[in-house]
């Protein structure tokens, strides 16, 4: 089986940890590089969290330091949801920086993408700053990219502001650049993560998946949603699900635009399923049973693979 070459841009973050863990052990994927960026918490934490996770999982995928702030506006934070370090509920042993490669993320991604014999897929599960810099600095890179899959945007109300989802609100200008890259873009919006929340039974099944399951359970149990919900909402793994199992989802073509000028709507996603210039496929539904079963089995596979 030919594996899908993948580059992950991430801001771990609890659900990012889950998405990376699944991706690193998915038999269908060949993760070429992980690019931690600022996002849920500052770059210092997201970078260390990435290195710590790889040490815990016994993986050796190169890590390249990403952006430490958005393209235009000041950075925001989700530390109230994920904890000060981004991974409340679990403390990894601190890793060294042996997996960290020197160089600018955009340049390192470009070199890796253009050297690949197969077109590379980009997975964006945080603010899209580094992918936007890649496209702006190296516009010819699109010739060797298969698609971009992102967790972000919202069809209805937001979770950062009344109209904006967090990952897009973090860097709206970057999101607009990525969505208008001309590449196939698949979007796992806020609503899909809300629907794919974990039940108590599913949490128990995850906890039973060895050391990896216990690690993820400890983090999931410490998510504190700003809306006061006690549901364990799983956002970023839905993007991995769309990449590997699109049959679990209902995807609809849409014209997606990001609001960049509004006073109270800055960062809002305008998703028009009737728009004339469709530039993305947006997930509007998910089979929650199939998704949860796949997620549990993926965590089992990761636990088996790290030993």
Coordinates of C-alpha atoms in Angstrom, one line a residue:
X1 CA 0.0 0.0 0.0
X2 CA 1.3 3.4 -0.9
X3 CA 1.2 5.6 2.1
X4 CA 0.0 9.2 2.0
X5 CA 2.9 11.6 2.7
X6 CA 1.7 14.1 5.3
X7 CA 2.9 17.3 7.0
X8 CA 1.1 18.3 10.2
X9 CA 0.8 21.9 11.4
X10 CA -0.4 21.8 15.0
X11 CA -0.7 23.7 18.3
X12 CA -1.0 21.0 21.0
X13 CA -3.4 21.4 22.8
X14 CA -5.2 18.3 24.0
X15 CA -7.2 17.3 20.9
X16 CA -4.0 18.0 18.8
X17 CA -2.2 15.4 20.9
X18 CA -4.9 12.9 20.0
X19 CA -4.8 13.8 16.3
X20 CA -1.0 13.5 16.1
X21 CA -1.0 10.2 18.0
X22 CA -3.5 8.7 15.6
X23 CA -1.6 10.1 12.6
X24 CA 1.8 8.9 13.7
X25 CA 0.6 5.3 13.8
X26 CA -2.0 5.2 11.0
X27 CA -1.0 2.5 8.5
X28 CA -2.2 4.8 5.6
X29 CA 0.1 7.7 6.5
X30 CA 3.7 8.6 6.3
X31 CA 4.2 11.7 8.5
X32 CA 7.2 13.6 7.1
X33 CA 7.3 16.5 9.4
X34 CA 5.5 18.1 12.3
X35 CA 5.4 21.9 12.6
X36 CA 4.3 23.2 16.0
X37 CA 2.9 26.7 15.9
X38 CA 1.6 29.1 18.4
X39 CA -2.2 28.6 19.0
X40 CA -3.9 27.1 21.9
X41 CA -0.9 28.2 24.0
X42 CA 2.4 29.8 23.1
X43 CA 5.0 28.3 20.8
X44 CA 7.3 27.5 23.7
X45 CA 4.7 25.1 25.1
X46 CA 3.4 23.7 21.8
X47 CA 6.9 22.9 20.6
X48 CA 7.9 21.1 23.9
X49 CA 4.5 19.3 23.9
X50 CA 5.3 17.9 20.4
X51 CA 8.8 16.8 21.4
X52 CA 7.5 15.2 24.6
X53 CA 4.7 13.4 22.8
X54 CA 7.2 11.9 20.3
X55 CA 9.4 10.7 23.1
X56 CA 6.5 9.1 24.8
X57 CA 5.3 7.4 21.6
X58 CA 8.9 6.4 20.6
X59 CA 8.5 8.0 17.2
X60 CA 11.2 10.0 15.3
X61 CA 9.4 12.3 12.9
X62 CA 11.4 15.5 12.4
X63 CA 10.0 18.6 14.1
X64 CA 10.4 22.1 12.8
X65 CA 9.6 25.2 14.8
X66 CA 6.7 27.1 13.3
X67 CA 5.4 30.7 13.8
X68 CA 5.2 32.3 17.2
X69 CA 2.4 34.8 16.3
X70 CA -0.2 35.4 13.6
X71 CA 0.5 37.3 10.4
X72 CA -1.2 40.5 11.4
X73 CA -2.9 40.8 14.7
X74 CA -1.8 39.9 18.3
X75 CA -2.0 36.2 19.3
X76 CA -5.0 34.8 21.3
X77 CA -4.9 31.9 23.8
X78 CA -7.0 28.9 24.8
X79 CA -5.2 28.2 28.0
X80 CA -8.5 28.4 29.9
X81 CA -9.6 25.3 27.9
X82 CA -6.3 23.3 27.6
X83 CA -4.4 24.5 30.7
X84 CA -1.4 26.7 30.9
X85 CA 0.9 24.2 29.2
X86 CA -1.8 23.1 26.7
X87 CA -2.0 19.6 28.0
X88 CA -3.8 19.8 31.4
X89 CA -4.2 16.5 33.2
X90 CA -1.0 14.8 32.1
X91 CA 2.7 15.5 32.5
X92 CA 5.1 14.0 30.0
X93 CA 8.8 13.4 30.8
X94 CA 10.6 16.3 29.2
X95 CA 12.2 15.5 25.9
X96 CA 15.4 16.9 24.5
X97 CA 15.5 18.7 21.2
X98 CA 17.2 15.9 19.1
X99 CA 14.2 15.7 16.7
X100 CA 14.2 19.5 16.2
X101 CA 15.6 20.6 12.8
X102 CA 17.0 24.1 12.3
X103 CA 15.5 26.3 9.6
X104 CA 12.4 28.3 8.7
X105 CA 9.2 26.1 8.7
X106 CA 8.1 27.4 5.3
X107 CA 11.5 26.6 3.7
X108 CA 11.8 23.1 5.4
X109 CA 8.2 22.3 4.3
X110 CA 8.9 23.4 0.7
X111 CA 12.1 21.3 0.5
X112 CA 10.3 18.2 1.8
X113 CA 7.3 18.7 -0.4
X114 CA 9.3 19.2 -3.6
X115 CA 11.6 16.3 -2.9
X116 CA 8.7 13.9 -2.4
X117 CA 8.0 11.4 -5.2
X118 CA 4.3 11.4 -4.2
X119 CA 2.1 14.5 -3.7
X120 CA 2.0 15.6 -0.1
X121 CA -1.1 16.3 2.0
X122 CA -1.1 19.1 4.5
X123 CA -3.0 18.7 7.8
X124 CA -3.8 21.9 9.6
X125 CA -5.1 21.5 13.1
X126 CA -4.2 24.9 14.5
X127 CA -4.0 28.4 13.2
X128 CA -2.8 28.2 9.6
X129 CA 0.0 30.8 9.8
X130 CA 2.8 28.4 8.6
X131 CA 0.9 27.1 5.6
X132 CA 0.0 30.6 4.6
X133 CA 3.7 31.6 4.7
X134 CA 4.6 28.5 2.7
X135 CA 2.1 29.5 -0.1
X136 CA 3.2 33.1 -0.1
X137 CA 7.0 32.4 -0.1
X138 CA 6.9 29.4 -2.4
X139 CA 3.9 29.6 -4.7
X140 CA 5.1 26.8 -6.9
X141 CA 4.8 24.4 -4.0
X142 CA 1.2 23.7 -5.0
X143 CA 2.3 21.6 -7.9
X144 CA 3.3 18.8 -5.4
X145 CA 0.5 19.1 -2.9
X146 CA -2.4 16.7 -3.1
X147 CA -4.8 18.5 -0.7
X148 CA -5.2 20.5 2.5
X149 CA -7.3 19.1 5.3
X150 CA -8.1 21.5 8.2
X151 CA -10.0 21.5 11.4
X152 CA -11.4 25.0 11.6
X153 CA -14.3 27.3 10.7
X154 CA -17.9 27.2 11.7
X155 CA -21.2 26.9 9.8
X156 CA -23.2 28.5 12.6
X157 CA -22.0 30.2 15.8
X158 CA -18.4 30.3 16.9
X159 CA -16.5 29.2 20.0
X160 CA -14.0 32.0 20.2
X161 CA -16.5 34.8 19.5
X162 CA -20.2 34.7 18.5
X163 CA -19.2 34.3 14.9
X164 CA -15.7 32.9 14.8
X165 CA -14.1 29.5 15.5
X166 CA -10.8 29.5 17.4
X167 CA -8.4 28.1 14.8
X168 CA -9.6 30.5 12.1
X169 CA -9.9 33.5 14.6
X170 CA -6.3 32.9 15.6
X171 CA -5.1 34.0 12.1
X172 CA -7.9 34.9 9.7
X173 CA -5.6 36.3 7.1
X174 CA -3.7 33.0 7.0
X175 CA -6.9 31.0 6.7
X176 CA -8.0 33.1 3.8
X177 CA -4.7 32.5 2.0
X178 CA -4.9 28.8 2.5
X179 CA -8.5 28.4 1.5
X180 CA -7.8 30.4 -1.7
X181 CA -4.6 28.4 -2.5
X182 CA -6.3 26.8 -5.4
X183 CA -5.8 23.4 -3.9
X184 CA -8.5 20.9 -2.9
X185 CA -9.4 21.9 0.7
X186 CA -11.5 19.7 3.1
X187 CA -12.8 21.3 6.2
X188 CA -13.8 19.7 9.5
X189 CA -15.8 22.6 11.1
X190 CA -16.7 23.3 14.7
X191 CA -20.1 21.6 14.4
X192 CA -18.5 18.2 13.5
X193 CA -16.3 18.3 16.6
X194 CA -19.3 19.2 18.7
X195 CA -21.2 16.3 17.3
X196 CA -18.3 13.8 17.7
X197 CA -18.0 14.4 21.4
X198 CA -17.0 11.4 23.6
X199 CA -19.5 9.6 25.7
X200 CA -18.7 8.1 29.1
X201 CA -18.6 4.6 27.6
X202 CA -16.2 5.8 24.8
X203 CA -14.0 7.5 27.4
X204 CA -13.8 4.2 29.3
X205 CA -12.9 2.3 26.1
X206 CA -10.1 4.8 25.4
X207 CA -8.8 4.5 29.0
X208 CA -8.5 0.8 28.5
X209 CA -6.1 1.2 25.5
X210 CA -2.9 0.8 27.5
X211 CA -0.5 3.6 28.3
X212 CA -1.5 5.7 25.3
X213 CA -5.2 5.4 26.2
X214 CA -4.5 6.4 29.8
X215 CA -2.5 9.4 28.6
X216 CA -5.3 10.6 26.3
X217 CA -8.0 9.8 28.9
X218 CA -6.2 11.9 31.5
X219 CA -6.1 14.9 29.1
X220 CA -9.6 14.5 27.8
X221 CA -11.0 14.5 31.3
X222 CA -9.3 17.8 31.9
X223 CA -10.8 19.7 29.0
X224 CA -12.7 22.7 30.4
X225 CA -15.0 24.1 27.7
X226 CA -15.6 27.9 28.0
X227 CA -19.4 27.3 27.4
X228 CA -19.5 25.2 30.6
X229 CA -20.4 22.0 28.7
X230 CA -19.3 18.8 30.3
X231 CA -19.1 17.0 26.9
X232 CA -15.6 15.9 25.8
X233 CA -15.5 17.5 22.4
X234 CA -13.0 16.0 20.0
X235 CA -12.2 18.6 17.2
X236 CA -8.8 17.9 15.7
X237 CA -9.1 14.1 15.2
X238 CA -12.2 14.8 13.0
X239 CA -9.8 16.2 10.4
X240 CA -7.7 13.0 10.4
X241 CA -11.0 11.1 10.1
X242 CA -11.9 13.1 7.0
X243 CA -8.5 12.4 5.5
X244 CA -8.6 8.6 6.2
X245 CA -12.3 7.8 6.3
X246 CA -14.3 10.3 4.3
X247 CA -17.1 7.8 4.1
X248 CA -17.8 8.5 7.8
X249 CA -18.7 12.1 6.9
X250 CA -21.1 14.0 4.7
X251 CA -19.1 16.5 2.7
X252 CA -20.7 19.3 0.7
X253 CA -18.9 21.7 -1.7
X254 CA -19.0 25.3 -0.6
X255 CA -17.6 28.7 -1.1
X256 CA -15.7 29.7 2.0
X257 CA -14.6 33.2 2.8
X258 CA -13.0 34.5 6.0
X259 CA -14.1 37.9 7.3
X260 CA -11.1 40.2 7.7
X261 CA -12.6 43.6 8.2
X262 CA -15.6 43.2 10.5
X263 CA -15.6 45.0 13.8
X264 CA -17.4 42.2 15.7
X265 CA -17.3 39.5 13.0
X266 CA -13.5 39.4 12.4
X267 CA -12.4 35.8 11.8
X268 CA -15.9 34.6 11.0
X269 CA -16.3 31.9 8.4
X270 CA -18.8 32.7 5.7
X271 CA -19.7 29.2 4.3
X272 CA -22.0 29.4 1.3
X273 CA -23.2 26.1 0.0
X274 CA -24.9 27.9 -2.8
X275 CA -22.0 30.1 -3.8
X276 CA -20.8 30.2 -7.4
X277 CA -17.1 29.9 -6.6
X278 CA -16.8 26.8 -4.5
X279 CA -13.3 26.4 -3.1
X280 CA -13.7 23.7 -0.4
X281 CA -15.6 20.7 0.8
X282 CA -17.1 21.1 4.2
X283 CA -18.2 18.3 6.5
X284 CA -21.9 18.8 7.5
X285 CA -22.5 15.5 9.3
X286 CA -20.6 12.5 10.8
X287 CA -21.5 9.0 11.7
X288 CA -20.6 9.3 15.4
X289 CA -20.6 5.6 16.1
X290 CA -18.2 4.7 13.2
X291 CA -16.0 7.7 14.1
X292 CA -15.7 6.7 17.8
X293 CA -15.0 3.1 16.9
X294 CA -12.3 4.1 14.5
X295 CA -10.8 6.5 17.1
X296 CA -10.6 3.8 19.8
X297 CA -9.1 1.3 17.4
X298 CA -6.6 3.9 16.3
X299 CA -5.5 4.5 19.9
X300 CA -5.1 0.8 20.4
X301 CA -2.9 0.7 17.3
X302 CA -0.8 3.5 18.6
X303 CA -0.4 1.8 22.0
X304 CA 0.7 -1.4 20.3
X305 CA 3.0 0.5 17.9
X306 CA 4.9 2.4 20.6
X307 CA 6.1 -0.8 22.5

